[in-house]
Structure formats: structure tokens, C-alpha cells
GROMACS .gro file of C-alpha atoms in nm:
model
  249
    1UNK     CA    1  16.270  28.830  14.148
    2UNK     CA    2  16.254  29.131  13.917
    3UNK     CA    3  15.997  29.405  13.986
    4UNK     CA    4  15.672  29.344  13.799
    5UNK     CA    5  15.680  29.684  13.626
    6UNK     CA    6  16.027  29.611  13.491
    7UNK     CA    7  15.933  29.268  13.353
    8UNK     CA    8  15.637  29.429  13.176
    9UNK     CA    9  15.862  29.697  13.027
   10UNK     CA   10  16.123  29.444  12.914
   11UNK     CA   11  15.855  29.224  12.761
   12UNK     CA   12  15.725  29.521  12.566
   13UNK     CA   13  16.062  29.652  12.447
   14UNK     CA   14  16.164  29.300  12.339
   15UNK     CA   15  15.912  29.325  12.054
   16UNK     CA   16  16.067  29.637  11.898
   17UNK     CA   17  16.195  29.611  11.541
   18UNK     CA   18  16.559  29.688  11.615
   19UNK     CA   19  16.677  29.671  11.977
   20UNK     CA   20  16.989  29.828  12.130
   21UNK     CA   21  17.085  29.702  12.479
   22UNK     CA   22  17.341  29.920  12.658
   23UNK     CA   23  17.496  29.896  13.003
   24UNK     CA   24  17.747  30.061  13.230
   25UNK     CA   25  18.028  29.834  13.349
   26UNK     CA   26  18.133  29.899  13.711
   27UNK     CA   27  17.849  29.855  13.955
   28UNK     CA   28  17.615  29.731  13.684
   29UNK     CA   29  17.754  29.443  13.479
   30UNK     CA   30  18.041  29.404  13.728
   31UNK     CA   31  18.020  29.439  14.109
   32UNK     CA   32  18.209  29.729  14.269
   33UNK     CA   33  18.546  29.620  14.411
   34UNK     CA   34  18.809  29.800  14.617
   35UNK     CA   35  19.080  29.756  14.353
   36UNK     CA   36  18.946  29.878  14.014
   37UNK     CA   37  19.182  29.641  13.832
   38UNK     CA   38  19.003  29.345  13.989
   39UNK     CA   39  18.662  29.427  13.841
   40UNK     CA   40  18.509  29.156  13.623
   41UNK     CA   41  18.158  29.116  13.485
   42UNK     CA   42  17.929  28.861  13.646
   43UNK     CA   43  17.946  28.558  13.413
   44UNK     CA   44  17.567  28.534  13.383
   45UNK     CA   45  17.538  28.903  13.294
   46UNK     CA   46  17.822  28.890  13.042
   47UNK     CA   47  17.683  28.579  12.877
   48UNK     CA   48  17.336  28.730  12.844
   49UNK     CA   49  17.473  29.052  12.692
   50UNK     CA   50  17.681  28.858  12.439
   51UNK     CA   51  17.385  28.637  12.351
   52UNK     CA   52  17.169  28.945  12.297
   53UNK     CA   53  17.430  29.092  12.064
   54UNK     CA   54  17.418  28.779  11.852
   55UNK     CA   55  17.041  28.784  11.800
   56UNK     CA   56  16.896  28.917  11.472
   57UNK     CA   57  16.814  29.290  11.470
   58UNK     CA   58  16.969  29.330  11.815
   59UNK     CA   59  17.284  29.516  11.921
   60UNK     CA   60  17.457  29.541  12.257
   61UNK     CA   61  17.711  29.779  12.407
   62UNK     CA   62  17.906  29.865  12.720
   63UNK     CA   63  17.941  30.239  12.787
   64UNK     CA   64  18.189  30.303  13.069
   65UNK     CA   65  18.402  30.565  13.233
   66UNK     CA   66  18.695  30.329  13.191
   67UNK     CA   67  18.948  30.393  12.918
   68UNK     CA   68  18.853  30.188  12.614
   69UNK     CA   69  19.161  29.963  12.628
   70UNK     CA   70  19.101  29.890  12.997
   71UNK     CA   71  18.732  29.823  12.938
   72UNK     CA   72  18.817  29.580  12.660
   73UNK     CA   73  19.061  29.394  12.884
   74UNK     CA   74  18.846  29.377  13.196
   75UNK     CA   75  18.514  29.302  13.028
   76UNK     CA   76  18.644  29.025  12.802
   77UNK     CA   77  18.371  29.112  12.553
   78UNK     CA   78  18.389  28.979  12.196
   79UNK     CA   79  18.375  29.212  11.894
   80UNK     CA   80  18.000  29.156  11.865
   81UNK     CA   81  17.950  29.383  12.170
   82UNK     CA   82  18.024  29.752  12.112
   83UNK     CA   83  18.261  29.908  12.367
   84UNK     CA   84  18.261  30.280  12.442
   85UNK     CA   85  18.507  30.418  12.697
   86UNK     CA   86  18.587  30.748  12.870
   87UNK     CA   87  18.225  30.818  12.966
   88UNK     CA   88  18.109  30.794  12.609
   89UNK     CA   89  18.387  30.987  12.436
   90UNK     CA   90  18.612  30.699  12.323
   91UNK     CA   91  18.493  30.472  12.043
   92UNK     CA   92  18.683  30.205  11.852
   93UNK     CA   93  18.713  30.458  11.569
   94UNK     CA   94  18.873  30.718  11.796
   95UNK     CA   95  18.759  31.016  11.999
   96UNK     CA   96  18.453  31.215  11.906
   97UNK     CA   97  18.625  31.545  11.996
   98UNK     CA   98  18.977  31.689  12.013
   99UNK     CA   99  19.187  31.629  12.326
  100UNK     CA  100  19.366  31.914  12.507
  101UNK     CA  101  19.686  31.724  12.590
  102UNK     CA  102  19.856  32.010  12.778
  103UNK     CA  103  19.557  32.062  13.006
  104UNK     CA  104  19.532  31.690  13.072
  105UNK     CA  105  19.897  31.681  13.185
  106UNK     CA  106  19.850  31.985  13.409
  107UNK     CA  107  19.550  31.832  13.584
  108UNK     CA  108  19.728  31.498  13.622
  109UNK     CA  109  20.030  31.663  13.785
  110UNK     CA  110  19.814  31.860  14.029
  111UNK     CA  111  19.604  31.557  14.124
  112UNK     CA  112  19.917  31.353  14.190
  113UNK     CA  113  20.052  31.629  14.414
  114UNK     CA  114  19.726  31.633  14.613
  115UNK     CA  115  19.724  31.253  14.649
  116UNK     CA  116  20.093  31.218  14.734
  117UNK     CA  117  20.061  31.243  15.115
  118UNK     CA  118  19.721  31.075  15.150
  119UNK     CA  119  19.733  30.693  15.169
  120UNK     CA  120  19.459  30.524  14.969
  121UNK     CA  121  19.399  30.828  14.747
  122UNK     CA  122  19.491  30.729  14.392
  123UNK     CA  123  19.506  30.895  14.052
  124UNK     CA  124  19.387  30.710  13.744
  125UNK     CA  125  19.496  30.842  13.406
  126UNK     CA  126  19.300  30.786  13.087
  127UNK     CA  127  19.351  30.900  12.728
  128UNK     CA  128  19.110  31.194  12.764
  129UNK     CA  129  19.062  31.236  13.139
  130UNK     CA  130  19.213  31.182  13.482
  131UNK     CA  131  19.033  31.069  13.797
  132UNK     CA  132  19.098  31.096  14.169
  133UNK     CA  133  18.976  30.791  14.365
  134UNK     CA  134  18.919  30.803  14.742
  135UNK     CA  135  18.739  30.471  14.798
  136UNK     CA  136  19.036  30.318  14.981
  137UNK     CA  137  19.135  30.630  15.176
  138UNK     CA  138  19.041  30.717  15.532
  139UNK     CA  139  18.735  30.945  15.559
  140UNK     CA  140  18.958  31.236  15.661
  141UNK     CA  141  19.209  31.196  15.381
  142UNK     CA  142  18.936  31.135  15.126
  143UNK     CA  143  18.745  31.447  15.225
  144UNK     CA  144  19.062  31.657  15.228
  145UNK     CA  145  19.165  31.535  14.885
  146UNK     CA  146  18.826  31.605  14.732
  147UNK     CA  147  18.815  31.951  14.888
  148UNK     CA  148  19.160  32.036  14.755
  149UNK     CA  149  19.070  31.912  14.408
  150UNK     CA  150  18.744  32.109  14.398
  151UNK     CA  151  18.935  32.424  14.490
  152UNK     CA  152  19.206  32.368  14.230
  153UNK     CA  153  18.965  32.268  13.952
  154UNK     CA  154  18.819  32.618  13.932
  155UNK     CA  155  19.126  32.711  13.728
  156UNK     CA  156  19.122  32.414  13.492
  157UNK     CA  157  18.820  32.465  13.269
  158UNK     CA  158  18.777  32.087  13.238
  159UNK     CA  159  18.455  31.885  13.241
  160UNK     CA  160  18.409  31.755  13.597
  161UNK     CA  161  18.212  31.441  13.679
  162UNK     CA  162  18.163  31.322  14.038
  163UNK     CA  163  18.079  30.957  14.098
  164UNK     CA  164  18.096  30.714  14.387
  165UNK     CA  165  18.420  30.801  14.571
  166UNK     CA  166  18.569  30.948  14.253
  167UNK     CA  167  18.607  31.290  14.096
  168UNK     CA  168  18.704  31.288  13.729
  169UNK     CA  169  18.812  31.564  13.493
  170UNK     CA  170  18.784  31.528  13.116
  171UNK     CA  171  18.956  31.753  12.863
  172UNK     CA  172  18.714  31.644  12.597
  173UNK     CA  173  18.337  31.658  12.574
  174UNK     CA  174  18.217  31.342  12.743
  175UNK     CA  175  17.858  31.227  12.769
  176UNK     CA  176  17.713  30.876  12.795
  177UNK     CA  177  17.387  31.015  12.661
  178UNK     CA  178  17.559  31.130  12.344
  179UNK     CA  179  17.714  30.785  12.312
  180UNK     CA  180  17.370  30.625  12.335
  181UNK     CA  181  17.245  30.859  12.062
  182UNK     CA  182  17.541  30.775  11.838
  183UNK     CA  183  17.488  30.401  11.883
  184UNK     CA  184  17.112  30.439  11.835
  185UNK     CA  185  17.168  30.608  11.499
  186UNK     CA  186  17.444  30.367  11.400
  187UNK     CA  187  17.227  30.062  11.469
  188UNK     CA  188  16.901  30.223  11.349
  189UNK     CA  189  16.754  30.114  11.682
  190UNK     CA  190  16.382  30.160  11.736
  191UNK     CA  191  16.422  30.124  12.113
  192UNK     CA  192  16.705  30.128  12.367
  193UNK     CA  193  16.757  29.961  12.703
  194UNK     CA  194  17.016  30.127  12.928
  195UNK     CA  195  17.128  30.001  13.270
  196UNK     CA  196  17.351  30.203  13.503
  197UNK     CA  197  17.427  30.265  13.869
  198UNK     CA  198  17.618  30.591  13.899
  199UNK     CA  199  17.548  30.962  13.864
  200UNK     CA  200  17.740  30.958  13.535
  201UNK     CA  201  17.470  30.730  13.392
  202UNK     CA  202  17.203  30.996  13.444
  203UNK     CA  203  17.316  31.165  13.123
  204UNK     CA  204  17.216  30.849  12.939
  205UNK     CA  205  16.885  30.816  13.123
  206UNK     CA  206  16.810  31.178  13.030
  207UNK     CA  207  16.841  31.096  12.657
  208UNK     CA  208  16.606  30.799  12.662
  209UNK     CA  209  16.277  30.822  12.473
  210UNK     CA  210  15.923  30.705  12.538
  211UNK     CA  211  15.977  30.355  12.396
  212UNK     CA  212  16.310  30.305  12.577
  213UNK     CA  213  16.376  30.138  12.913
  214UNK     CA  214  16.612  30.291  13.169
  215UNK     CA  215  16.711  30.081  13.471
  216UNK     CA  216  16.884  30.229  13.774
  217UNK     CA  217  17.096  29.985  13.976
  218UNK     CA  218  17.103  30.051  14.350
  219UNK     CA  219  16.987  30.345  14.563
  220UNK     CA  220  16.982  30.714  14.487
  221UNK     CA  221  16.774  30.960  14.292
  222UNK     CA  222  16.748  30.882  13.922
  223UNK     CA  223  16.576  30.976  13.599
  224UNK     CA  224  16.540  30.605  13.519
  225UNK     CA  225  16.186  30.470  13.521
  226UNK     CA  226  16.284  30.133  13.668
  227UNK     CA  227  16.515  30.011  13.943
  228UNK     CA  228  16.693  29.696  14.061
  229UNK     CA  229  16.917  29.639  14.360
  230UNK     CA  230  17.240  29.486  14.234
  231UNK     CA  231  17.447  29.347  13.945
  232UNK     CA  232  17.288  29.009  14.015
  233UNK     CA  233  16.954  29.166  13.925
  234UNK     CA  234  17.112  29.310  13.611
  235UNK     CA  235  17.208  28.958  13.507
  236UNK     CA  236  16.851  28.842  13.570
  237UNK     CA  237  16.707  29.135  13.374
  238UNK     CA  238  16.936  29.072  13.077
  239UNK     CA  239  16.850  28.702  13.078
  240UNK     CA  240  16.477  28.783  13.094
  241UNK     CA  241  16.514  29.027  12.803
  242UNK     CA  242  16.711  28.767  12.608
  243UNK     CA  243  16.442  28.505  12.654
  244UNK     CA  244  16.168  28.749  12.551
  245UNK     CA  245  16.364  28.867  12.248
  246UNK     CA  246  16.429  28.510  12.137
  247UNK     CA  247  16.054  28.446  12.128
  248UNK     CA  248  16.027  28.714  11.862
  249UNK     CA  249  16.332  28.616  11.655
   0.00000   0.00000   0.00000
């Protein structure tokens, strides 16, 4: 059962002239899993997002920290759903800003050296960033790795983003809020719905306007006005929004 305040907000936003529905991937459309390569969207959530994208005057998008190619593969989304990777920096048309390739390689090498003797600590490389994951490490190794990375990163001059058991460094300006603004302008949207679970999604919640709806998934402080508990609730919210939007199509 969705919170009453959220159903009221979704009912209201469903009547906007041009609607943009945006969502994070991991922890929002897809449950968190130990092996990132195993992540898949909940079928009900994916179906609802695709159905929304196919309605008149309605657009849908996934905005993820994943590299765009990986997001495309894992999400299985059709071309009707916009995909934006690398925390909002990587669009189908390319990157919004120039990549510092030399700095990216330096950070990657140093992260790999830090992770080398710590089982469960892994390094994920992306076209414009590199991330250190500690979800599968022991508490001691995870803490040691993060401490070492924080100390080393003072010399990098990269954009750091800390999420759930991950510390990521981008060599390009990266902002999910900027991605929402770009998509809003591209689609001429009169209102936006954004759903996200992680601290990286707060940049998107911060950009939302009075007529928009921001939904935080799970616990933690948030700038979002509404909250649900899990990806299953996200699926329910998207289905509810779909049904309300169809009434006005």
C-alpha cells in the first residue's frame, strides 16, 4: 500500500501537460544485489516504466551511476526509454563534458593497488569514472580500503561521490540533477517524477520544482518530499502513475 500523500501527489502530477518520469536503477528499479552484474529490474517496475514511455506526451528515463553500455545491457530497456549513465554525464549522444583520460588511468591504478590485498574489495571502471566497492569485503578490509582511498584522493582533483558501500571518482562533471534538467528541456516537460535510493540521487531531488514529485526509496535523510520502502513499492508507484496517466490520455 502506497502512502496516501504519495498517491495524491502522483494523481496530481499525472494530469500535467507533458510528463517526464525518471528513475535510478540499482536499489530503485532493481533490488540491490551482492554481485553488481546480477542486477535486473523488477519485471513489474520495468513494464510500467516502458508503458509510461509509450503514452502520449509522456517520456521516461533511467539515470544511473552505471556506465551507459552496462545500464543498457542490464536494464533491457527499449529505445523508447531514455538511458543516462555515469551519474548523469553519459548520454546516447556522448559525454556532456571532456574526459581527463590520464587522470582516470592514474586513479584506476591507485585504486587497484589499494584493493589488491583486500578480498571482496573491487574496482569498477567506467568511461568517465572509477569506483571502489566494499560491499563484499569484511568490515575491517572495507574500512581500511575506504580510508586509504580518502587519503589518496586529496591529490587527484576528481569529483568524489560516496554511495552505499562505494566510493566513486569521476574525471568529468557528473550530476544527476543536471541530467534531469537536460531531459526536462529536451522533452519540454511540465512536470517531472524522480525516484532514487542513494545519496547520489539527492542532486536530482535538489533540482526538482514545485510541480515535480521526488520519491526516496528506503531509509536515510533526503530532500525528496515522498518516501517508499523498497523497489517493490517503486513498481507499485509506477503502475499507479501509469493508470492515472492513462485516464487523461
